[in-house]
Short mmCIF file of C-alpha atoms in Angstrom, two decimals:
data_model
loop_
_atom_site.label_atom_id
_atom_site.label_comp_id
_atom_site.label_asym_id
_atom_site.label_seq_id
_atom_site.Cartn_x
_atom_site.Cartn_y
_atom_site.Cartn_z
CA UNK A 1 86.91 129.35 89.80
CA UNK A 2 85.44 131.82 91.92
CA UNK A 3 83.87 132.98 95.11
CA UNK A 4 80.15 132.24 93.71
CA UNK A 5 78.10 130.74 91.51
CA UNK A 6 76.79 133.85 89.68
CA UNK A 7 80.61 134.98 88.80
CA UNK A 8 81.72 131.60 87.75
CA UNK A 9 79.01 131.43 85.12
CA UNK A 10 80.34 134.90 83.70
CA UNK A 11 82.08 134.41 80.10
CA UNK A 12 85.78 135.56 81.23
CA UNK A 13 86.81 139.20 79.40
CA UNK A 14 90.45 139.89 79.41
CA UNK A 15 91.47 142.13 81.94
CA UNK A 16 93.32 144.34 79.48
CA UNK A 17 90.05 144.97 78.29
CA UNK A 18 88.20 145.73 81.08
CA UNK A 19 87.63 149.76 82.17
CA UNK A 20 87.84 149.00 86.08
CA UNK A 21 91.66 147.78 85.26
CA UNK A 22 93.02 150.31 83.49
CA UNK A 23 94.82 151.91 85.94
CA UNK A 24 97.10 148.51 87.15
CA UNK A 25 100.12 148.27 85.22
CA UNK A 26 100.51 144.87 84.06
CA UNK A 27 103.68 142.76 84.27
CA UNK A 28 104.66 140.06 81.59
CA UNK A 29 107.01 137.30 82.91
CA UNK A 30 110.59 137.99 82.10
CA UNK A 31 112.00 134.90 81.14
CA UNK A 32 115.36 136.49 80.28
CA UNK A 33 116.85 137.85 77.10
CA UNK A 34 116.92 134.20 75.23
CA UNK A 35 115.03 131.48 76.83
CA UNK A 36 116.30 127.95 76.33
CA UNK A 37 112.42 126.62 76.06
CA UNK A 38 109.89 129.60 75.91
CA UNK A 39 106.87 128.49 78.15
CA UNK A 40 103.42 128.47 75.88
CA UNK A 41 101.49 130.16 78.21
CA UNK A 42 97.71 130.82 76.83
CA UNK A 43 96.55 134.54 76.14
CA UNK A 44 93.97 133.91 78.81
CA UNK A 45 96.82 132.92 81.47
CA UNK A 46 99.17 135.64 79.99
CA UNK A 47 96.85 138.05 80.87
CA UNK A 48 95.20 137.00 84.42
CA UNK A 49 99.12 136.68 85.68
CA UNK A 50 100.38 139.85 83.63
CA UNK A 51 97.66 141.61 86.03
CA UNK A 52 99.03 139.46 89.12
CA UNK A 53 102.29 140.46 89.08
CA UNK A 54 101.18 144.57 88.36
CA UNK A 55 98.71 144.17 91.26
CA UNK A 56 102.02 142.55 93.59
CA UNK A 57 104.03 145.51 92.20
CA UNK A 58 101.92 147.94 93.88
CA UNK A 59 100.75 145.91 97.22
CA UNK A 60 96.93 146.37 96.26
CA UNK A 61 94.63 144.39 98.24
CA UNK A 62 91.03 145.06 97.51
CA UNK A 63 87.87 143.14 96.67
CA UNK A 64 88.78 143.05 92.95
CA UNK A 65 92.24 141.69 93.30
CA UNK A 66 90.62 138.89 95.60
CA UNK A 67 88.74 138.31 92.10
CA UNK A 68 92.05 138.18 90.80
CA UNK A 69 93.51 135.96 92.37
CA UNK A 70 90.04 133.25 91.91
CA UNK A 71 90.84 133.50 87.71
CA UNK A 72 94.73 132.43 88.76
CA UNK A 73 93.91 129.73 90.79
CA UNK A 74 91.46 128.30 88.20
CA UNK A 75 94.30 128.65 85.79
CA UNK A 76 96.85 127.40 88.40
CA UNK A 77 95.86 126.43 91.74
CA UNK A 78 99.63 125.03 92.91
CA UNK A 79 100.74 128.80 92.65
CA UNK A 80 102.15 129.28 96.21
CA UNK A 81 101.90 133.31 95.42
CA UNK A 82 98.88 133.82 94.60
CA UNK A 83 97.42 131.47 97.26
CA UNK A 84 99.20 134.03 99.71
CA UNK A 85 97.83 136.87 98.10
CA UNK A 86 94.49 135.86 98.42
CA UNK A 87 95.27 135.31 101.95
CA UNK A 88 96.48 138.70 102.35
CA UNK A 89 93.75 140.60 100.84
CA UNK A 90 91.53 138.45 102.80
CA UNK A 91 93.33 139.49 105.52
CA UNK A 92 92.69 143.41 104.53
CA UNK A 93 89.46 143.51 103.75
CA UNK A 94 88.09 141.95 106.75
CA UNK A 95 86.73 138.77 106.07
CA UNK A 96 88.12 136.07 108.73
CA UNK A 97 86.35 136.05 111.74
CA UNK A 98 85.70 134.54 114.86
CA UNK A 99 83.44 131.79 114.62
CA UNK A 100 80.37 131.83 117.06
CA UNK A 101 77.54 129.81 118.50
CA UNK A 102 75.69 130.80 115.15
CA UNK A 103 78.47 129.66 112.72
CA UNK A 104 80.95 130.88 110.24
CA UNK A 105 80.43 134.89 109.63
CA UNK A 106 78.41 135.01 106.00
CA UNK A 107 81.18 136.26 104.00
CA UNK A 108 83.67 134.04 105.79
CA UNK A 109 81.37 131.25 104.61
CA UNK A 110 82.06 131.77 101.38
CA UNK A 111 85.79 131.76 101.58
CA UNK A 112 85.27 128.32 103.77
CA UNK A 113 83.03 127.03 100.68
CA UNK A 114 85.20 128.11 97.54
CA UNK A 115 88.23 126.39 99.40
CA UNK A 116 86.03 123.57 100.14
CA UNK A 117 85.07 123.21 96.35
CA UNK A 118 88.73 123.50 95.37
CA UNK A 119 89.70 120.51 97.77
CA UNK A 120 87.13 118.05 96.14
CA UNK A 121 88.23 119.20 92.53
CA UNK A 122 92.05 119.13 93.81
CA UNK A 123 92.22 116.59 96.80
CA UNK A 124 96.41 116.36 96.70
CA UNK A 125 97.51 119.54 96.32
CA UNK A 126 99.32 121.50 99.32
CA UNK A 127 98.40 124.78 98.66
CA UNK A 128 94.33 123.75 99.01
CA UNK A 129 95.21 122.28 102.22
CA UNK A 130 97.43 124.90 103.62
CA UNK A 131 94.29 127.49 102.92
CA UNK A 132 91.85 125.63 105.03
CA UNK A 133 94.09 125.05 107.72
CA UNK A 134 94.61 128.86 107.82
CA UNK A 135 90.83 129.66 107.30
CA UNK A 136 90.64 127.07 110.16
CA UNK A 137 93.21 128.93 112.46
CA UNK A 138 91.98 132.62 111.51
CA UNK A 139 87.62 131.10 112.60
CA UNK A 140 89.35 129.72 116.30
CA UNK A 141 92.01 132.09 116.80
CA UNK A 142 94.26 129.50 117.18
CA UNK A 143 98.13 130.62 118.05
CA UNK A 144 100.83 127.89 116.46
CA UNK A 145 103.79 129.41 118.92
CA UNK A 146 101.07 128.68 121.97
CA UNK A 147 98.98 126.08 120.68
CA UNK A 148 95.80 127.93 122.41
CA UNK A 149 92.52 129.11 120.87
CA UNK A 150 90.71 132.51 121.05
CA UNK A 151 87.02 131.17 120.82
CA UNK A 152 85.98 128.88 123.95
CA UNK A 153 82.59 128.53 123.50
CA UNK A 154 82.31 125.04 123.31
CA UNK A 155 79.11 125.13 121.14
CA UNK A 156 80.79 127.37 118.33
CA UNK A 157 83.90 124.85 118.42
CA UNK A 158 82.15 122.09 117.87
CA UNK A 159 80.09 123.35 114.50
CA UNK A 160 83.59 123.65 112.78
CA UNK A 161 84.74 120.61 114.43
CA UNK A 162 82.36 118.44 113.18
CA UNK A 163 82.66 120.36 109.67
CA UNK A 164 86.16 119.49 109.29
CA UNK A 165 86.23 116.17 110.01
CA UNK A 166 83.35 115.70 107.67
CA UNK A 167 85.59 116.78 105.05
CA UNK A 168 88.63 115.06 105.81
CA UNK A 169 86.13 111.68 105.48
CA UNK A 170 84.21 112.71 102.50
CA UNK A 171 88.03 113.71 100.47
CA UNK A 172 89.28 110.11 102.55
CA UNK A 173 86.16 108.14 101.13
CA UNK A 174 87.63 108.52 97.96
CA UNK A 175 91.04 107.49 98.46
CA UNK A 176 91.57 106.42 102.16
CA UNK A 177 95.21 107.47 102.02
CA UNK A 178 94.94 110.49 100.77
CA UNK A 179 98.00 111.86 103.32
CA UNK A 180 96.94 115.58 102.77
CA UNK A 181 93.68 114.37 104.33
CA UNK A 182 95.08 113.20 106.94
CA UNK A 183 97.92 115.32 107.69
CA UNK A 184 94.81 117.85 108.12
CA UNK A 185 92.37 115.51 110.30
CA UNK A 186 95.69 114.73 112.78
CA UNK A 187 95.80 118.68 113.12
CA UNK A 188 91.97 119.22 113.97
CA UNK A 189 91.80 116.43 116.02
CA UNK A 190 95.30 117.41 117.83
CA UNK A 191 94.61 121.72 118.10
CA UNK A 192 91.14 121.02 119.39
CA UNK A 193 92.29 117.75 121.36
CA UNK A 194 88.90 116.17 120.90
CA UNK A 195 89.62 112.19 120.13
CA UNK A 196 86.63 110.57 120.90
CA UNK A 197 85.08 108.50 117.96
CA UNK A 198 88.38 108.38 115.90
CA UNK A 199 89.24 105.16 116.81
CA UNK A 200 85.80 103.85 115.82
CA UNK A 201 86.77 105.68 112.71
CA UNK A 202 89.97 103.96 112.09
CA UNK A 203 88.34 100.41 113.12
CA UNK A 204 85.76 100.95 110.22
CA UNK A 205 88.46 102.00 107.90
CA UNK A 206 90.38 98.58 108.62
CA UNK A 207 87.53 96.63 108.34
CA UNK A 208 86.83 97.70 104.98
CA UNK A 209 90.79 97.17 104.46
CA UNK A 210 93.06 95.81 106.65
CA UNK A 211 96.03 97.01 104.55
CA UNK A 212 95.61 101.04 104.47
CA UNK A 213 98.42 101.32 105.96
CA UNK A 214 97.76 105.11 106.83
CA UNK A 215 94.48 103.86 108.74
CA UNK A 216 97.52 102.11 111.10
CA UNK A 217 99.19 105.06 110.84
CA UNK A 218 96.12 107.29 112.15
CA UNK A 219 95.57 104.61 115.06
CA UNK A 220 99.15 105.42 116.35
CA UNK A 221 98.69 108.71 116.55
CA UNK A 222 95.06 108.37 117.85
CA UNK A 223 96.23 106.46 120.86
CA UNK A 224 99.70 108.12 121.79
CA UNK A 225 97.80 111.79 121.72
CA UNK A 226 95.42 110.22 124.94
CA UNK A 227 98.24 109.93 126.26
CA UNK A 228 96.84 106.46 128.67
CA UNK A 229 99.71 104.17 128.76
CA UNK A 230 98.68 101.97 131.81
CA UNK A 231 98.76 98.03 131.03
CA UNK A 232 94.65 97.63 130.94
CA UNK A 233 95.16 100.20 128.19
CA UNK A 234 97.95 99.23 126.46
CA UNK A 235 96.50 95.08 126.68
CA UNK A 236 92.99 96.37 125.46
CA UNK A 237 94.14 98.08 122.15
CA UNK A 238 96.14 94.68 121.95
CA UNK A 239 93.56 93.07 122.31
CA UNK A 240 91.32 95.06 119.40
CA UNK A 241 93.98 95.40 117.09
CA UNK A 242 95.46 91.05 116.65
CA UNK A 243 91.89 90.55 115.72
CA UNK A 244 92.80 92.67 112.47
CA UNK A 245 96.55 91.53 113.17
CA UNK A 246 95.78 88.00 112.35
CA UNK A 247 93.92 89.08 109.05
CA UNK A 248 96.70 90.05 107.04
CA UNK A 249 99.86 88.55 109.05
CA UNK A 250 102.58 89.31 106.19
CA UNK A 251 101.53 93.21 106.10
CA UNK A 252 103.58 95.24 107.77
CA UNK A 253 102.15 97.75 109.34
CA UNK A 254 99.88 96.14 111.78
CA UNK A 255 103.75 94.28 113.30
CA UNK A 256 105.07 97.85 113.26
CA UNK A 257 101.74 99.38 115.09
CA UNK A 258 102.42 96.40 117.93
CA UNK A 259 106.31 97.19 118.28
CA UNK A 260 105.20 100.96 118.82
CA UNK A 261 102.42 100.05 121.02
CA UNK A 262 105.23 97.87 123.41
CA UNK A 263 107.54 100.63 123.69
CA UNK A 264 105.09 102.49 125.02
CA UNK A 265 104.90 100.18 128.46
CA UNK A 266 106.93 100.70 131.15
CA UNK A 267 107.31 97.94 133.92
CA UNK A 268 104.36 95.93 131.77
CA UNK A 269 106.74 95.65 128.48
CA UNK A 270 107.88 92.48 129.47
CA UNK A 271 104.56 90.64 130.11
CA UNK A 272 103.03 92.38 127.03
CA UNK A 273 106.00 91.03 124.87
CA UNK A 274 105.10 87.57 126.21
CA UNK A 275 101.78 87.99 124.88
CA UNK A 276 102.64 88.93 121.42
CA UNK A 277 105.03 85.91 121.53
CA UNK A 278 102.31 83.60 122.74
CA UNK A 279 100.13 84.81 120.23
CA UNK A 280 102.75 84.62 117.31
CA UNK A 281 104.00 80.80 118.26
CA UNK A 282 100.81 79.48 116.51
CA UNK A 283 101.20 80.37 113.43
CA UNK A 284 105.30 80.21 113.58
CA UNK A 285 105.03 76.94 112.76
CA UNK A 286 102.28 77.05 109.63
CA UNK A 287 102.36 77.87 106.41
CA UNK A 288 102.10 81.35 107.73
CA UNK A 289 105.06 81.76 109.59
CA UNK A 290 106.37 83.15 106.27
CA UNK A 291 105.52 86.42 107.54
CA UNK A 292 108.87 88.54 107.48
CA UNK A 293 107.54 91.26 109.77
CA UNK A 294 105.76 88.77 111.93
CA UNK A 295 108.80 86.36 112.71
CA UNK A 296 111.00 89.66 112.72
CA UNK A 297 108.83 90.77 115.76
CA UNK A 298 108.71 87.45 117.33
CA UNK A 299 112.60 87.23 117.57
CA UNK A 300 113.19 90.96 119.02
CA UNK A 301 110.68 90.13 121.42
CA UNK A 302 112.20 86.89 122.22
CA UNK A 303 115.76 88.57 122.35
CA UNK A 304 114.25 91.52 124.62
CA UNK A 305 112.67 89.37 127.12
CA UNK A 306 116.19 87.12 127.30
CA UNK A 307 118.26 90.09 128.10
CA UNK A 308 115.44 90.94 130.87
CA UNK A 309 116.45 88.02 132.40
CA UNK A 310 113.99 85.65 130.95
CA UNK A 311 115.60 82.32 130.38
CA UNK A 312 114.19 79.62 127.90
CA UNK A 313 116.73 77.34 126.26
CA UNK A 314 113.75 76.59 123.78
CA UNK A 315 113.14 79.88 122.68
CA UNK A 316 116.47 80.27 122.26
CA UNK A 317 116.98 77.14 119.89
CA UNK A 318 114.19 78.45 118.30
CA UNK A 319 115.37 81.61 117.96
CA UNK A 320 118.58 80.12 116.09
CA UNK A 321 116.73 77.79 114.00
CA UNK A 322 114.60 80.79 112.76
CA UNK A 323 117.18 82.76 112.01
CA UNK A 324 118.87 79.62 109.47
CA UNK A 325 115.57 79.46 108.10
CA UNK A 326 115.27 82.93 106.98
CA UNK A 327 118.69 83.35 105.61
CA UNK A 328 118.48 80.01 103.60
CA UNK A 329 114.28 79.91 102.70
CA UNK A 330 112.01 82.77 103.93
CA UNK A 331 114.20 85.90 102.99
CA UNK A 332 117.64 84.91 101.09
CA UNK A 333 117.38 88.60 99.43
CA UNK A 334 118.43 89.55 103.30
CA UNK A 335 120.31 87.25 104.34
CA UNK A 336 123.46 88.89 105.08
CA UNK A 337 120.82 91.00 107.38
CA UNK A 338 119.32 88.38 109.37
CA UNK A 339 123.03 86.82 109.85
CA UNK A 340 123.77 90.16 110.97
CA UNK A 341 120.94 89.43 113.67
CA UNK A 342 121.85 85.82 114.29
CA UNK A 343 125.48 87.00 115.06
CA UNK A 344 124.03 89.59 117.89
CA UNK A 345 121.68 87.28 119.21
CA UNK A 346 123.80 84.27 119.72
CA UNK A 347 126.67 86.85 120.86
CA UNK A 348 124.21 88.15 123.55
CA UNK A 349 122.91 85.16 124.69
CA UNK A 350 124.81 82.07 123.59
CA UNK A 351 127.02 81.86 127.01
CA UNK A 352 124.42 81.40 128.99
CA UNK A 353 122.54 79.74 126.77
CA UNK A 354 124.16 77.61 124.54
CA UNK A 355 125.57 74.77 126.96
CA UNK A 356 120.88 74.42 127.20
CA UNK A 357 120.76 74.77 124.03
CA UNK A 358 122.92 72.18 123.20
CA UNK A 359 121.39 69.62 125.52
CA UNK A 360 118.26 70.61 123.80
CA UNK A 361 119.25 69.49 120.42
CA UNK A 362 120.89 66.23 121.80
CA UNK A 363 117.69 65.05 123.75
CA UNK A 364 115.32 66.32 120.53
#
């Protein structure tokens, strides 16, 4: 691995041997006086750490130890170490800078490039990940303790924008729950607070599969960072989301998405929770009422909206009938759970409902 494409063709030559390095002292690994299991480390990875650790000794951070350090990575790119040191001498030399309306400074390019290179040939490991983001923070200015930016020119911003979410979707159209991926997309889209087209984003994503899970996941955060909780919101990304909902009814994710989505209403909760009831009864009584995370969602909905003061003897019989049918049939594995349940629901409600309930039953 290295900065360019001329050095990473170059045949490697041990840096004992080399005449610009004879002046580092370098460091074996001390694996104490009688190792259990002696590590087999290869005289090519003996030797670029040996010169690591001599370069660490002294606190050298120049050009060639930044060549260092792209020989370690090659050899070991989950070091934490040398990822830092790289960082440092990046730091030292004066490469990072300010991104403009023109782009990226040239040799800051490069840096953006090899750790762009590293990501496709390494798409789940940290330490890539952590680099960008700090390549990311050092081009923006961006202050973690403030959560500001130095650069404001809008035009500048959006180059690197677009750039990184182009890369979080070209690692993600590999394997669309790649959660490095994302963690990083969450953090461009949330530092420069620029949302629009990520939902559009997330509805292609569940299109081509209803079940990534971290698609639902993304949509969450999507709609709680803009932060527009008003019921023609909330009832609109209802709306969008049953129609992939209804797809895939015993997945889990999509039920959890629409509890999330409820507890985000304030006075509206109640009529929102009637809707998801009204849309669940259909299918309660098919083939796919079956759905665990479904009929779970049906019945804390129900039980909400009775201890708001919403009385339905039906519901409630329902409710209780449910319950015996997923303790004896739909989920026995849990069925000292959903007793569990039945004993807080009928606790909660059964005064006040039970004497309907009963005349229910007798005139069924």
């Amino acid at each position: 691995m290295s900065t360019s494409d001329d050095e990473s063709t170059t045949p490697h030559v041990f840096y004992k041997d080399r005449p610009e390095w004879q002046d580092v002292q370098p460091i074996p690994s001390d694996e104490g006086p009688s190792p259990v299991v002696a590590i087999d480390y290869s005289e090519q990875f003996a030797d670029v750490y040996n010169y690591i650790r001599g370069v660490i000794n002294t606190g050298e951070l120049s050009r060639r130890v930044l060549s260092l350090t792209c020989d370690a990575i090659g050899l070991n790119a989950a070091n934490y170490t040398v990822w830092q040191l790289r960082r440092d001498v990046l730091e030292a030399i004066g490469v990072p800078k300010l991104i403009d309306e023109s782009g990226l400074d040239k040799e800051f390019e490069k840096e953006f490039t090899f750790c762009e290179k590293m990501i496709e040939n390494i798409q789940k490991n940290y330490q890539v990940w952590h680099h960008q983001k700090a390549l990311v923070s050092w081009a923006v200015g961006y202050d973690e303790s403030t959560k500001t930016m130095q650069v404001k020119n809008p035009e500048a911003l959006d180059i690197l924008f677009k750039r990184e979410l182009q890369l979080t979707k070209d690692i993600l159209s590999y394997d669309a729950k790649n959660y490095h991926a994302w963690q990083h997309r969450q953090w461009i889209l949330s530092i420069f607070k620029d949302y629009s087209g990520e939902l559009e984003y997330v509805n292609q994503l569940l299109t081509d599969d209803v079940r990534n899970n971290s698609a639902w996941n993304q949509r969450y955060f999507v709609f709680t960072s803009m932060q527009d909780f008003s019921q023609e919101s909330l009832t609109e990304e209802l709306n969008a989301v049953w129609e992939f909902v209804k797809v895939a009814l015993c997945n889990e994710s999509p039920w959890s998405y629409l509890r999330g989505l409820i507890r985000l209403a304030g006075d509206c909760r109640p009529t929102l929770q009637k809707e998801v009831v009204a849309r669940c009864k259909p299918f309660v009584s098919k083939k796919e009422g079956t759905s665990v995370p479904m009929l779970g969602l049906y019945i804390e909905f129900i039980d909400d909206l009775l201890r708001n003061g919403e009385p339905d003897p039906e519901e409630f019989a329902e409710v209780v009938c449910l319950l015996e049918h997923m303790i004896k049939t739909i989920d026995p594995i849990r069925a000292k759970y959903w007793d569990y349940i039945m004993t807080k629901f009928v606790n909660a409600h059964g005064d006040s409902e039970l004497d309907k309930f009963t005349k229910v039953e007798i005139n069924a």
